[in-house]
Amino acid sequence: MRSRHASPLQISLLEDRTTPAVTASLSGSILNILGSVTTPGDIITIEHQGAGTFEVSDGATSVGTFAKVTTVRFTTSGENDTVLLDLGGGYTGQVVGNLGTGDNALTINNGTLTGNITVISGNGNDSLNLDSNIKGVAVFNLGNGDNTFAHKVGLNITGTLALYGGSGNDTIVSNGLTTTSRLVVAFGNGENTIALENTTVNGTLGIGGGLGTDSVLLDNVTVAGDTSIQLVGGSDDTALIAKSQLLGNLTTVAVNDLTLGGASSVAKSFLIYGGNTRNDVTINGDVTLDVRFSLPMMAGNLIGNSNINVGANSVIGRDFAVSGTLISQFGTNVLINSGAKINRDFLYTGTNSDDVVEVSGAVTRNLGVATRGGNDTVIIADNATALIGRATFDLGTGDDFLEFNRDIVGTSLRLSINAGDGSDIVSLGATASIGGLTNILLGAGNDTLILASDHTGQLTVDGGAGSDTVIFEATATITGMNVNLGAGDDLAIDNGAVFGGTTKILNGGSGIDTANALGFLTVTKVGIEIFV
């Protein structure tokens, strides 16, 4: 009987059947790509090889080649993924991407995408580098995290470009971008930086930020439509508009430090809505229509003064209007520098705190200042451009100071001053000449009125209650007046003014009133008890 010997077991090597973590499949003409790379640090490459054919790779491993693709759709997992979309010289179709959570990076390059692209990402520090032109709508939502966006110089988007971010410190750097439609940049809470340089937007531009310190720079930017910058919620947000031409309206909301640079212009109106914290506005550029600044009506928690400065070479084509708030404990300060020009009206409504208004630049038509409460200072400096409208001042309660040194031409126009209650000082300087009526109401308090100005029309003064002082300087020429010093022990001094006209009355009112004996020789004096 033959013995049987079992053959020894043999072990042979099998071929490598490791399945890549990235999978790809074709559903109709939609290329679906899922997962993350097998080896951390590798790149998911989606490469267009022409005519709608794509090869997908997981690092150096090919996942497959797919033809007749009209839509590329990729979704990564929660790893730190890097995705390269290589357009292979150009691709016509749609792109939809979801980078998921993790610190992700997406680069799009090598040709033009003709079609729309939408990419979203979850939590993580993501970066987007766009080196391809897009003929379509491009929407990128980078989610929460410290995200960055950059692109090649000369990037062209034939459509709308929208960039969104959530909470985190986001950075948007754009140099040499052109869009044929809208550009939207909106980010959430965090310290965000948005810099647009050498950029042309042939639609509207919208920029937004949430809580945190945001910084916006527009440098050599042209916008065909309206521009909006809203940085709501921060306490130290800045926006600098330099060497830019904004061809529509410019609207800003809650920008703490806002500058319109000297080589910049706004073709329509500049609308400034202040926030509940410090509001500093500098205007060195030109605005074709109106400039309007307003504080929120319920700014009871306002922290810090609002300061508005109009530079020496600025031209405002129509009205400049400032509106404060009644319930703020901080004032609003406005400076219109010499050399600036407001081609129509300057209208100011202040706060219940201490306001400062100084107008040295030209105002062509009407000038109206209402400071409300507080100890306010208003200075209207001399300027070669006369007002061809009315000048109206309502100083409200408080110890206020008003100095007026400007001409008002036309006999039908007038100067009206209501100093309000408090110990006020009102001075009409030697360079002021009033062609129409002048009405001055000093209100209750121990007030001082200094008249060094010329008045072609009738001058009417009501001193109100209190011990007031009225001084007529030698430079003054008064053509008709009716001055009533009101209740209180008042003092009237004539330092050599010229009194003309048919009506020239100085009435001391009630109280023990005093006038200098050598003055007012041609004036009818009533109720003056003491001459010194």
Short mmCIF file of C-alpha atoms in Angstrom, two decimals:
data_model
loop_
_atom_site.label_atom_id
_atom_site.label_comp_id
_atom_site.label_asym_id
_atom_site.label_seq_id
_atom_site.Cartn_x
_atom_site.Cartn_y
_atom_site.Cartn_z
CA MET A 1 0.00 0.00 0.00
CA ARG A 2 1.42 3.21 -1.10
CA SER A 3 1.69 5.87 1.52
CA ARG A 4 0.33 9.28 0.76
CA HIS A 5 2.13 12.41 1.80
CA ALA A 6 0.19 15.66 2.02
CA SER A 7 1.61 18.51 -0.02
CA PRO A 8 2.98 21.36 2.09
CA LEU A 9 0.86 24.50 2.22
CA GLN A 10 1.95 27.25 -0.16
CA ILE A 11 1.42 30.96 0.57
CA SER A 12 1.37 33.25 -2.44
CA LEU A 13 1.21 37.09 -2.50
CA LEU A 14 -2.00 38.67 -3.74
CA GLU A 15 -2.13 41.86 -5.80
CA ASP A 16 -2.65 45.11 -3.87
CA ARG A 17 -6.38 45.59 -3.53
CA THR A 18 -6.34 48.55 -1.10
CA THR A 19 -9.40 50.67 -1.84
CA PRO A 20 -8.71 54.43 -1.99
CA ALA A 21 -10.66 56.50 0.56
CA VAL A 22 -11.76 58.77 -2.29
CA THR A 23 -14.49 57.32 -4.47
CA ALA A 24 -15.91 58.65 -7.71
CA SER A 25 -18.89 57.63 -9.80
CA LEU A 26 -20.85 58.94 -12.74
CA SER A 27 -24.60 59.41 -12.43
CA GLY A 28 -25.80 60.42 -15.85
CA SER A 29 -23.54 63.36 -16.60
CA ILE A 30 -22.92 64.22 -12.93
CA LEU A 31 -19.51 63.25 -11.54
CA ASN A 32 -19.84 62.51 -7.81
CA ILE A 33 -16.65 62.49 -5.74
CA LEU A 34 -16.77 61.44 -2.08
CA GLY A 35 -14.39 61.04 0.84
CA SER A 36 -10.91 62.08 1.87
CA VAL A 37 -7.42 61.00 0.84
CA THR A 38 -6.00 57.72 2.09
CA THR A 39 -2.74 59.28 3.20
CA PRO A 40 -3.03 62.52 5.17
CA GLY A 41 -1.33 65.36 3.34
CA ASP A 42 -2.10 64.04 -0.12
CA ILE A 43 -4.25 65.98 -2.58
CA ILE A 44 -7.60 65.15 -4.11
CA THR A 45 -7.03 66.06 -7.75
CA ILE A 46 -9.93 66.58 -10.14
CA GLU A 47 -8.32 67.07 -13.54
CA HIS A 48 -10.17 68.00 -16.72
CA GLN A 49 -8.57 66.28 -19.70
CA GLY A 50 -10.71 67.96 -22.31
CA ALA A 51 -14.15 67.45 -23.86
CA GLY A 52 -15.80 66.91 -20.48
CA THR A 53 -13.51 64.04 -19.43
CA PHE A 54 -12.11 64.08 -15.88
CA GLU A 55 -9.58 61.97 -14.02
CA VAL A 56 -9.92 61.82 -10.23
CA SER A 57 -6.91 60.96 -8.07
CA ASP A 58 -6.38 60.17 -4.40
CA GLY A 59 -2.84 61.40 -4.02
CA ALA A 60 -0.84 59.53 -6.66
CA THR A 61 -3.53 56.86 -7.05
CA SER A 62 -6.03 57.21 -9.88
CA VAL A 63 -9.61 56.65 -8.77
CA GLY A 64 -10.95 56.65 -12.32
CA THR A 65 -11.56 58.53 -15.54
CA PHE A 66 -15.05 59.74 -16.45
CA ALA A 67 -16.35 61.14 -19.74
CA LYS A 68 -19.17 63.46 -20.79
CA VAL A 69 -19.30 65.25 -17.44
CA THR A 70 -21.51 68.33 -17.26
CA THR A 71 -21.47 68.74 -13.46
CA VAL A 72 -18.64 68.09 -11.01
CA ARG A 73 -19.85 67.46 -7.46
CA PHE A 74 -17.36 66.75 -4.66
CA THR A 75 -17.97 66.15 -0.96
CA THR A 76 -15.10 65.55 1.44
CA SER A 77 -15.31 64.12 4.95
CA GLY A 78 -14.31 65.76 8.23
CA GLU A 79 -10.56 65.55 7.60
CA ASN A 80 -8.10 68.28 6.70
CA ASP A 81 -8.58 68.04 2.95
CA THR A 82 -6.75 69.65 0.05
CA VAL A 83 -8.59 69.73 -3.26
CA LEU A 84 -7.18 70.77 -6.62
CA LEU A 85 -9.63 71.43 -9.45
CA ASP A 86 -7.53 71.56 -12.62
CA LEU A 87 -9.66 72.87 -15.49
CA GLY A 88 -7.20 71.60 -18.10
CA GLY A 89 -7.29 74.79 -20.12
CA GLY A 90 -11.04 75.31 -19.72
CA TYR A 91 -14.26 73.54 -18.81
CA THR A 92 -17.91 74.20 -19.62
CA GLY A 93 -20.20 72.92 -16.90
CA GLN A 94 -21.21 73.32 -13.29
CA VAL A 95 -19.19 72.78 -10.11
CA VAL A 96 -20.70 72.06 -6.69
CA GLY A 97 -18.47 71.38 -3.70
CA ASN A 98 -18.79 70.61 0.02
CA LEU A 99 -15.48 70.61 1.87
CA GLY A 100 -16.99 69.52 5.17
CA THR A 101 -15.36 70.20 8.52
CA GLY A 102 -11.62 70.40 9.05
CA ASP A 103 -8.89 72.71 7.84
CA ASN A 104 -9.50 72.53 4.10
CA ALA A 105 -7.83 74.07 1.07
CA LEU A 106 -9.28 74.46 -2.41
CA THR A 107 -7.38 75.62 -5.48
CA ILE A 108 -8.99 76.16 -8.87
CA ASN A 109 -6.61 76.79 -11.76
CA ASN A 110 -5.59 76.18 -15.37
CA GLY A 111 -8.20 77.77 -17.59
CA THR A 112 -11.67 79.28 -17.50
CA LEU A 113 -14.77 77.77 -15.94
CA THR A 114 -17.80 78.48 -18.12
CA GLY A 115 -20.66 77.82 -15.75
CA ASN A 116 -21.69 78.38 -12.16
CA ILE A 117 -19.76 77.24 -9.10
CA THR A 118 -20.96 76.86 -5.51
CA VAL A 119 -18.66 75.68 -2.71
CA ILE A 120 -19.49 75.43 0.98
CA SER A 121 -17.35 74.43 3.93
CA GLY A 122 -18.00 73.61 7.57
CA ASN A 123 -16.07 74.49 10.71
CA GLY A 124 -12.33 74.79 10.25
CA ASN A 125 -9.64 77.10 8.96
CA ASP A 126 -10.19 77.00 5.21
CA SER A 127 -8.33 78.59 2.32
CA LEU A 128 -9.56 79.27 -1.19
CA ASN A 129 -7.21 80.15 -4.03
CA LEU A 130 -8.96 81.08 -7.26
CA ASP A 131 -6.62 81.23 -10.24
CA SER A 132 -9.22 80.65 -12.96
CA ASN A 133 -11.64 83.05 -14.58
CA ILE A 134 -15.30 82.19 -14.21
CA LYS A 135 -18.04 82.88 -16.74
CA GLY A 136 -20.98 82.42 -14.41
CA VAL A 137 -22.06 82.92 -10.82
CA ALA A 138 -19.47 82.05 -8.16
CA VAL A 139 -20.60 81.48 -4.55
CA PHE A 140 -18.17 80.45 -1.81
CA ASN A 141 -19.32 79.92 1.79
CA LEU A 142 -16.28 79.14 3.92
CA GLY A 143 -18.15 78.59 7.20
CA ASN A 144 -16.79 79.13 10.70
CA GLY A 145 -13.05 79.38 11.27
CA ASP A 146 -10.11 81.55 10.31
CA ASN A 147 -10.57 81.51 6.54
CA THR A 148 -8.61 83.10 3.70
CA PHE A 149 -9.40 83.94 0.08
CA ALA A 150 -6.91 84.94 -2.59
CA HIS A 151 -6.80 84.91 -6.37
CA LYS A 152 -4.57 85.61 -9.32
CA VAL A 153 -4.02 89.18 -10.48
CA GLY A 154 -6.40 89.88 -13.35
CA LEU A 155 -9.15 87.51 -12.23
CA ASN A 156 -12.35 88.01 -14.24
CA ILE A 157 -15.78 86.89 -13.05
CA THR A 158 -18.46 87.20 -15.74
CA GLY A 159 -21.31 87.22 -13.25
CA THR A 160 -21.77 87.61 -9.50
CA LEU A 161 -19.04 86.74 -7.00
CA ALA A 162 -20.27 86.06 -3.45
CA LEU A 163 -17.94 85.29 -0.53
CA TYR A 164 -19.38 84.31 2.84
CA GLY A 165 -17.84 83.36 6.15
CA GLY A 166 -19.11 82.57 9.63
CA SER A 167 -17.49 83.18 13.00
CA GLY A 168 -13.72 83.48 12.95
CA ASN A 169 -10.95 85.77 11.76
CA ASP A 170 -11.33 85.84 7.99
CA THR A 171 -8.99 87.45 5.45
CA ILE A 172 -10.01 88.45 1.94
CA VAL A 173 -7.25 89.81 -0.28
CA SER A 174 -8.20 90.81 -3.82
CA ASN A 175 -5.92 92.52 -6.32
CA GLY A 176 -6.87 92.99 -9.95
CA LEU A 177 -10.39 91.56 -9.82
CA THR A 178 -13.08 92.39 -12.39
CA THR A 179 -16.71 91.33 -12.08
CA THR A 180 -19.41 92.05 -14.64
CA SER A 181 -22.10 91.89 -11.98
CA ARG A 182 -22.30 92.06 -8.16
CA LEU A 183 -19.56 91.48 -5.62
CA VAL A 184 -20.77 90.40 -2.17
CA VAL A 185 -18.41 89.89 0.78
CA ALA A 186 -20.15 89.04 4.06
CA PHE A 187 -18.62 87.61 7.20
CA GLY A 188 -19.79 86.91 10.72
CA ASN A 189 -18.29 87.55 14.12
CA GLY A 190 -14.53 87.86 14.42
CA GLU A 191 -11.67 90.09 13.37
CA ASN A 192 -12.08 90.17 9.60
CA THR A 193 -9.88 91.85 6.99
CA ILE A 194 -11.19 92.72 3.54
CA ALA A 195 -8.81 94.37 1.08
CA LEU A 196 -9.89 95.15 -2.48
CA GLU A 197 -7.22 96.73 -4.66
CA ASN A 198 -7.22 97.61 -8.36
CA THR A 199 -10.69 96.14 -8.63
CA THR A 200 -13.58 96.86 -10.99
CA VAL A 201 -17.13 95.90 -10.05
CA ASN A 202 -19.60 96.43 -12.89
CA GLY A 203 -22.57 95.95 -10.58
CA THR A 204 -23.09 96.63 -6.89
CA LEU A 205 -20.62 96.06 -4.06
CA GLY A 206 -21.80 94.83 -0.65
CA ILE A 207 -19.50 94.26 2.34
CA GLY A 208 -20.68 93.08 5.76
CA GLY A 209 -19.22 92.07 9.11
CA GLY A 210 -20.55 91.10 12.53
CA LEU A 211 -19.23 91.38 16.08
CA GLY A 212 -15.50 91.95 16.25
CA THR A 213 -12.93 94.35 14.85
CA ASP A 214 -13.26 94.47 11.06
CA SER A 215 -11.02 96.28 8.58
CA VAL A 216 -12.06 97.22 5.04
CA LEU A 217 -9.80 98.74 2.38
CA LEU A 218 -10.94 99.88 -1.07
CA ASP A 219 -7.86 101.04 -2.97
CA ASN A 220 -8.24 102.05 -6.61
CA VAL A 221 -11.66 100.45 -6.86
CA THR A 222 -14.35 101.35 -9.38
CA VAL A 223 -17.95 100.34 -8.67
CA ALA A 224 -20.60 100.94 -11.33
CA GLY A 225 -23.56 100.50 -8.97
CA ASP A 226 -24.23 101.24 -5.32
CA THR A 227 -21.71 100.41 -2.58
CA SER A 228 -22.69 99.28 0.92
CA ILE A 229 -20.36 98.68 3.89
CA GLN A 230 -22.05 97.36 7.06
CA LEU A 231 -19.80 96.45 9.98
CA VAL A 232 -22.45 96.04 12.65
CA GLY A 233 -21.46 95.10 16.19
CA GLY A 234 -17.77 95.98 16.46
CA SER A 235 -16.26 98.78 18.52
CA ASP A 236 -13.18 99.55 16.43
CA ASP A 237 -14.14 98.84 12.82
CA THR A 238 -12.37 100.76 10.05
CA ALA A 239 -13.09 101.44 6.38
CA LEU A 240 -10.68 103.34 4.13
CA ILE A 241 -11.73 104.26 0.60
CA ALA A 242 -8.67 105.45 -1.31
CA LYS A 243 -8.30 106.49 -4.95
CA SER A 244 -11.68 104.92 -5.74
CA GLN A 245 -14.57 105.96 -7.94
CA LEU A 246 -17.98 104.87 -6.69
CA LEU A 247 -20.49 105.61 -9.43
CA GLY A 248 -23.63 104.98 -7.38
CA ASN A 249 -24.62 105.69 -3.78
CA LEU A 250 -22.29 104.88 -0.90
CA THR A 251 -23.98 103.64 2.28
CA THR A 252 -22.09 102.78 5.46
CA VAL A 253 -23.48 101.37 8.70
CA ALA A 254 -21.73 101.31 12.10
CA VAL A 255 -18.20 101.94 10.81
CA ASN A 256 -16.25 103.40 13.73
CA ASP A 257 -13.44 104.93 11.66
CA LEU A 258 -14.53 105.85 8.13
CA THR A 259 -12.41 107.71 5.57
CA LEU A 260 -13.24 108.79 2.03
CA GLY A 261 -9.80 109.59 0.64
CA GLY A 262 -8.81 112.68 -1.28
CA ALA A 263 -8.61 111.05 -4.70
CA SER A 264 -11.94 109.28 -4.25
CA SER A 265 -15.40 110.29 -5.39
CA VAL A 266 -19.02 109.27 -4.92
CA ALA A 267 -21.16 109.97 -7.97
CA LYS A 268 -24.44 109.98 -6.07
CA SER A 269 -25.16 110.29 -2.33
CA PHE A 270 -23.05 109.32 0.70
CA LEU A 271 -25.30 107.96 3.47
CA ILE A 272 -23.61 107.36 6.83
CA TYR A 273 -25.46 105.54 9.61
CA GLY A 274 -23.49 105.66 12.84
CA GLY A 275 -23.42 102.91 15.41
CA ASN A 276 -23.64 102.79 19.19
CA THR A 277 -19.90 103.26 19.65
CA ARG A 278 -17.41 105.85 18.43
CA ASN A 279 -18.12 107.28 14.97
CA ASP A 280 -15.22 109.10 13.28
CA VAL A 281 -15.81 110.21 9.69
CA THR A 282 -13.27 111.93 7.44
CA ILE A 283 -14.32 113.12 3.99
CA ASN A 284 -11.49 114.29 1.74
CA GLY A 285 -13.06 113.20 -1.54
CA ASP A 286 -15.94 114.59 -3.59
CA VAL A 287 -19.63 113.68 -3.38
CA THR A 288 -21.84 114.67 -6.32
CA LEU A 289 -25.15 114.71 -4.45
CA ASP A 290 -25.86 114.64 -0.68
CA VAL A 291 -23.91 113.63 2.41
CA ARG A 292 -26.14 112.54 5.31
CA PHE A 293 -24.93 111.34 8.71
CA SER A 294 -27.31 110.02 11.34
CA LEU A 295 -27.09 108.24 14.67
CA PRO A 296 -29.56 105.52 15.65
CA MET A 297 -32.63 106.97 17.33
CA MET A 298 -32.17 104.68 20.34
CA ALA A 299 -28.45 105.31 20.88
CA GLY A 300 -28.78 105.46 24.66
CA ASN A 301 -25.70 103.23 25.03
CA LEU A 302 -23.57 105.35 22.71
CA ILE A 303 -19.92 105.19 23.80
CA GLY A 304 -17.80 108.12 22.62
CA ASN A 305 -18.32 111.26 20.57
CA SER A 306 -19.07 111.29 16.86
CA ASN A 307 -16.50 113.29 14.89
CA ILE A 308 -17.05 114.39 11.28
CA ASN A 309 -14.28 116.13 9.34
CA VAL A 310 -14.67 117.45 5.78
CA GLY A 311 -11.30 118.16 4.17
CA ALA A 312 -10.09 121.32 2.50
CA ASN A 313 -10.47 120.12 -1.10
CA SER A 314 -13.78 118.28 -0.83
CA VAL A 315 -16.80 119.30 -2.87
CA ILE A 316 -20.29 118.18 -1.85
CA GLY A 317 -22.65 118.73 -4.74
CA ARG A 318 -25.87 119.24 -2.80
CA ASP A 319 -26.74 119.01 0.92
CA PHE A 320 -24.66 118.05 3.95
CA ALA A 321 -26.95 116.90 6.77
CA VAL A 322 -26.06 115.62 10.25
CA SER A 323 -28.63 114.14 12.66
CA GLY A 324 -27.71 113.32 16.25
CA THR A 325 -29.82 111.63 18.88
CA LEU A 326 -31.74 112.99 21.84
CA ILE A 327 -30.72 110.32 24.34
CA SER A 328 -26.94 110.19 23.96
CA GLN A 329 -24.56 111.26 26.70
CA PHE A 330 -21.90 111.97 24.04
CA GLY A 331 -21.82 114.82 21.55
CA THR A 332 -21.35 115.12 17.81
CA ASN A 333 -18.51 117.24 16.44
CA VAL A 334 -18.41 118.52 12.86
CA LEU A 335 -15.57 120.37 11.13
CA ILE A 336 -15.96 121.71 7.59
CA ASN A 337 -12.46 122.88 6.72
CA SER A 338 -11.60 126.00 4.78
CA GLY A 339 -11.47 125.16 1.08
CA ALA A 340 -14.27 122.60 1.29
CA LYS A 341 -17.43 123.43 -0.60
CA ILE A 342 -21.07 122.48 0.01
CA ASN A 343 -23.00 123.49 -3.09
CA ARG A 344 -26.37 123.66 -1.40
CA ASP A 345 -27.44 123.31 2.27
CA PHE A 346 -25.62 122.50 5.52
CA LEU A 347 -28.11 121.11 8.04
CA TYR A 348 -27.09 119.97 11.51
CA THR A 349 -29.15 118.45 14.32
CA GLY A 350 -27.11 117.69 17.41
CA THR A 351 -27.47 115.73 20.61
CA ASN A 352 -28.42 116.53 24.19
CA SER A 353 -24.72 116.53 25.05
CA ASP A 354 -21.92 119.00 24.20
CA ASP A 355 -21.72 119.46 20.42
CA VAL A 356 -19.09 121.34 18.40
CA VAL A 357 -19.81 122.65 14.89
CA GLU A 358 -17.19 124.61 12.95
CA VAL A 359 -17.85 125.60 9.35
CA SER A 360 -14.94 127.28 7.57
CA GLY A 361 -15.71 125.98 4.09
CA ALA A 362 -18.21 127.39 1.65
CA VAL A 363 -21.95 126.81 2.00
CA THR A 364 -23.81 128.13 -1.02
CA ARG A 365 -27.43 128.21 0.05
CA ASN A 366 -29.02 127.53 3.47
CA LEU A 367 -27.32 126.91 6.78
CA GLY A 368 -29.25 125.39 9.68
CA VAL A 369 -27.87 124.31 13.06
CA ALA A 370 -29.93 122.87 15.93
CA THR A 371 -27.72 121.68 18.78
CA ARG A 372 -30.44 120.72 21.27
CA GLY A 373 -29.20 120.39 24.87
CA GLY A 374 -25.67 120.62 26.26
CA ASN A 375 -22.98 123.29 26.29
CA ASP A 376 -22.49 123.69 22.56
CA THR A 377 -20.00 125.58 20.40
CA VAL A 378 -20.90 126.76 16.89
CA ILE A 379 -18.44 128.73 14.75
CA ILE A 380 -19.31 129.86 11.23
CA ALA A 381 -16.03 131.30 9.98
CA ASP A 382 -15.54 133.93 7.29
CA ASN A 383 -15.69 132.67 3.73
CA ALA A 384 -15.67 134.44 0.38
CA THR A 385 -18.77 132.51 -0.68
CA ALA A 386 -21.87 134.24 0.68
CA LEU A 387 -25.05 132.44 1.65
CA ILE A 388 -27.89 132.96 -0.81
CA GLY A 389 -30.37 131.37 1.58
CA ARG A 390 -31.22 131.53 5.26
CA ALA A 391 -29.07 130.90 8.32
CA THR A 392 -30.98 129.46 11.29
CA PHE A 393 -29.56 128.54 14.70
CA ASP A 394 -31.38 126.84 17.58
CA LEU A 395 -28.86 126.26 20.37
CA GLY A 396 -31.21 124.63 22.88
CA THR A 397 -30.66 124.60 26.62
CA GLY A 398 -27.15 124.94 28.05
CA ASP A 399 -24.34 127.48 28.11
CA ASP A 400 -23.74 127.84 24.39
CA PHE A 401 -21.35 129.82 22.19
CA LEU A 402 -22.17 131.00 18.65
CA GLU A 403 -19.89 132.98 16.38
CA PHE A 404 -21.16 133.97 12.92
CA ASN A 405 -18.85 135.63 10.37
CA ARG A 406 -20.51 135.21 6.99
CA ASP A 407 -22.49 137.25 4.47
CA ILE A 408 -26.13 136.59 3.67
CA VAL A 409 -27.07 138.28 0.40
CA GLY A 410 -30.58 139.26 -0.66
CA THR A 411 -33.06 141.44 1.20
CA SER A 412 -35.65 138.65 1.42
CA LEU A 413 -33.30 136.32 3.32
CA ARG A 414 -32.68 136.32 7.04
CA LEU A 415 -30.58 135.31 10.00
CA SER A 416 -32.49 133.68 12.85
CA ILE A 417 -30.91 132.81 16.22
CA ASN A 418 -32.60 131.17 19.21
CA ALA A 419 -29.96 130.81 21.91
CA GLY A 420 -32.25 128.92 24.29
CA ASP A 421 -32.05 128.86 28.06
CA GLY A 422 -28.65 129.15 29.70
CA SER A 423 -25.82 131.67 29.84
CA ASP A 424 -25.07 132.03 26.14
CA ILE A 425 -22.59 134.07 24.11
CA VAL A 426 -23.62 135.13 20.60
CA SER A 427 -21.15 137.04 18.43
CA LEU A 428 -21.81 138.40 14.94
CA GLY A 429 -18.37 139.29 13.57
CA ALA A 430 -17.14 142.26 11.57
CA THR A 431 -16.96 140.18 8.38
CA ALA A 432 -20.68 139.34 8.56
CA SER A 433 -23.17 141.29 6.47
CA ILE A 434 -26.87 140.45 6.63
CA GLY A 435 -28.99 141.61 3.71
CA GLY A 436 -32.38 140.66 5.13
CA LEU A 437 -33.98 140.46 8.55
CA THR A 438 -32.06 139.43 11.67
CA ASN A 439 -34.04 137.94 14.56
CA ILE A 440 -32.21 137.08 17.79
CA LEU A 441 -33.84 135.48 20.84
CA LEU A 442 -31.37 135.11 23.71
CA GLY A 443 -33.69 133.17 26.03
CA ALA A 444 -33.51 132.87 29.79
CA GLY A 445 -30.09 133.28 31.38
CA ASN A 446 -27.30 135.82 31.69
CA ASP A 447 -26.46 136.16 28.01
CA THR A 448 -23.95 138.21 26.01
CA LEU A 449 -24.61 139.50 22.48
CA ILE A 450 -21.78 141.11 20.50
CA LEU A 451 -22.73 142.87 17.26
CA ALA A 452 -19.84 143.86 15.00
CA SER A 453 -21.73 143.09 11.79
CA ASP A 454 -23.60 145.05 9.13
CA HIS A 455 -27.38 144.75 8.92
CA THR A 456 -29.12 146.11 5.83
CA GLY A 457 -32.45 144.72 7.01
CA GLN A 458 -34.20 145.17 10.34
CA LEU A 459 -32.44 143.89 13.48
CA THR A 460 -34.73 142.50 16.19
CA VAL A 461 -33.39 141.32 19.57
CA ASP A 462 -35.31 139.80 22.51
CA GLY A 463 -33.05 139.39 25.52
CA GLY A 464 -35.45 137.25 27.52
CA ALA A 465 -35.11 136.81 31.26
CA GLY A 466 -31.74 137.31 32.91
CA SER A 467 -29.04 139.95 33.22
CA ASP A 468 -27.91 140.32 29.62
CA THR A 469 -25.13 142.33 27.97
CA VAL A 470 -25.48 143.69 24.42
CA ILE A 471 -22.45 145.31 22.78
CA PHE A 472 -22.51 147.24 19.48
CA GLU A 473 -18.98 147.46 18.07
CA ALA A 474 -17.60 150.31 15.94
CA THR A 475 -17.55 148.09 12.84
CA ALA A 476 -21.32 147.60 12.98
CA THR A 477 -23.78 149.38 10.72
CA ILE A 478 -27.40 148.88 11.78
CA THR A 479 -30.13 149.95 9.36
CA GLY A 480 -33.18 149.79 11.59
CA MET A 481 -33.43 147.98 14.89
CA ASN A 482 -35.76 147.04 17.73
CA VAL A 483 -33.76 145.75 20.69
CA ASN A 484 -35.59 144.66 23.84
CA LEU A 485 -33.24 143.63 26.62
CA GLY A 486 -36.04 141.81 28.46
CA ALA A 487 -36.43 141.09 32.15
CA GLY A 488 -33.38 141.50 34.36
CA ASP A 489 -30.63 144.00 35.08
CA ASP A 490 -29.21 144.42 31.60
CA LEU A 491 -26.29 146.35 30.09
CA ALA A 492 -26.13 147.95 26.60
CA ILE A 493 -22.84 149.35 25.25
CA ASP A 494 -22.30 151.33 22.04
CA ASN A 495 -18.65 151.43 20.97
CA GLY A 496 -19.30 153.61 17.93
CA ALA A 497 -21.73 151.68 15.77
CA VAL A 498 -23.59 153.46 12.98
CA PHE A 499 -27.38 153.43 13.43
CA GLY A 500 -29.59 154.23 10.44
CA GLY A 501 -33.12 153.60 9.24
CA THR A 502 -36.39 154.96 10.50
CA THR A 503 -36.85 152.59 13.45
CA LYS A 504 -34.06 152.65 16.04
CA ILE A 505 -35.27 151.48 19.44
CA LEU A 506 -33.37 150.30 22.51
CA ASN A 507 -35.80 149.05 25.18
CA GLY A 508 -34.40 148.02 28.53
CA GLY A 509 -37.47 146.02 29.52
CA SER A 510 -38.12 145.28 33.18
CA GLY A 511 -35.32 145.55 35.72
CA ILE A 512 -32.62 148.14 36.30
CA ASP A 513 -30.90 148.59 32.95
CA THR A 514 -27.73 150.47 32.06
CA ALA A 515 -26.37 152.06 28.86
CA ASN A 516 -23.27 154.15 28.16
CA ALA A 517 -24.12 157.87 28.04
CA LEU A 518 -22.05 158.65 24.92
CA GLY A 519 -23.61 155.88 22.90
CA PHE A 520 -26.93 155.39 21.18
CA LEU A 521 -27.23 159.15 20.55
CA THR A 522 -29.48 158.65 17.51
CA VAL A 523 -31.44 155.78 19.05
CA THR A 524 -34.76 155.98 20.86
CA LYS A 525 -34.11 154.68 24.37
CA VAL A 526 -36.91 153.28 26.52
CA GLY A 527 -36.66 151.89 30.06
CA ILE A 528 -32.96 152.63 30.53
CA GLU A 529 -32.52 153.64 34.16
CA ILE A 530 -28.76 154.27 34.35
CA PHE A 531 -26.40 156.04 31.92
CA VAL A 532 -22.68 155.78 32.61
#
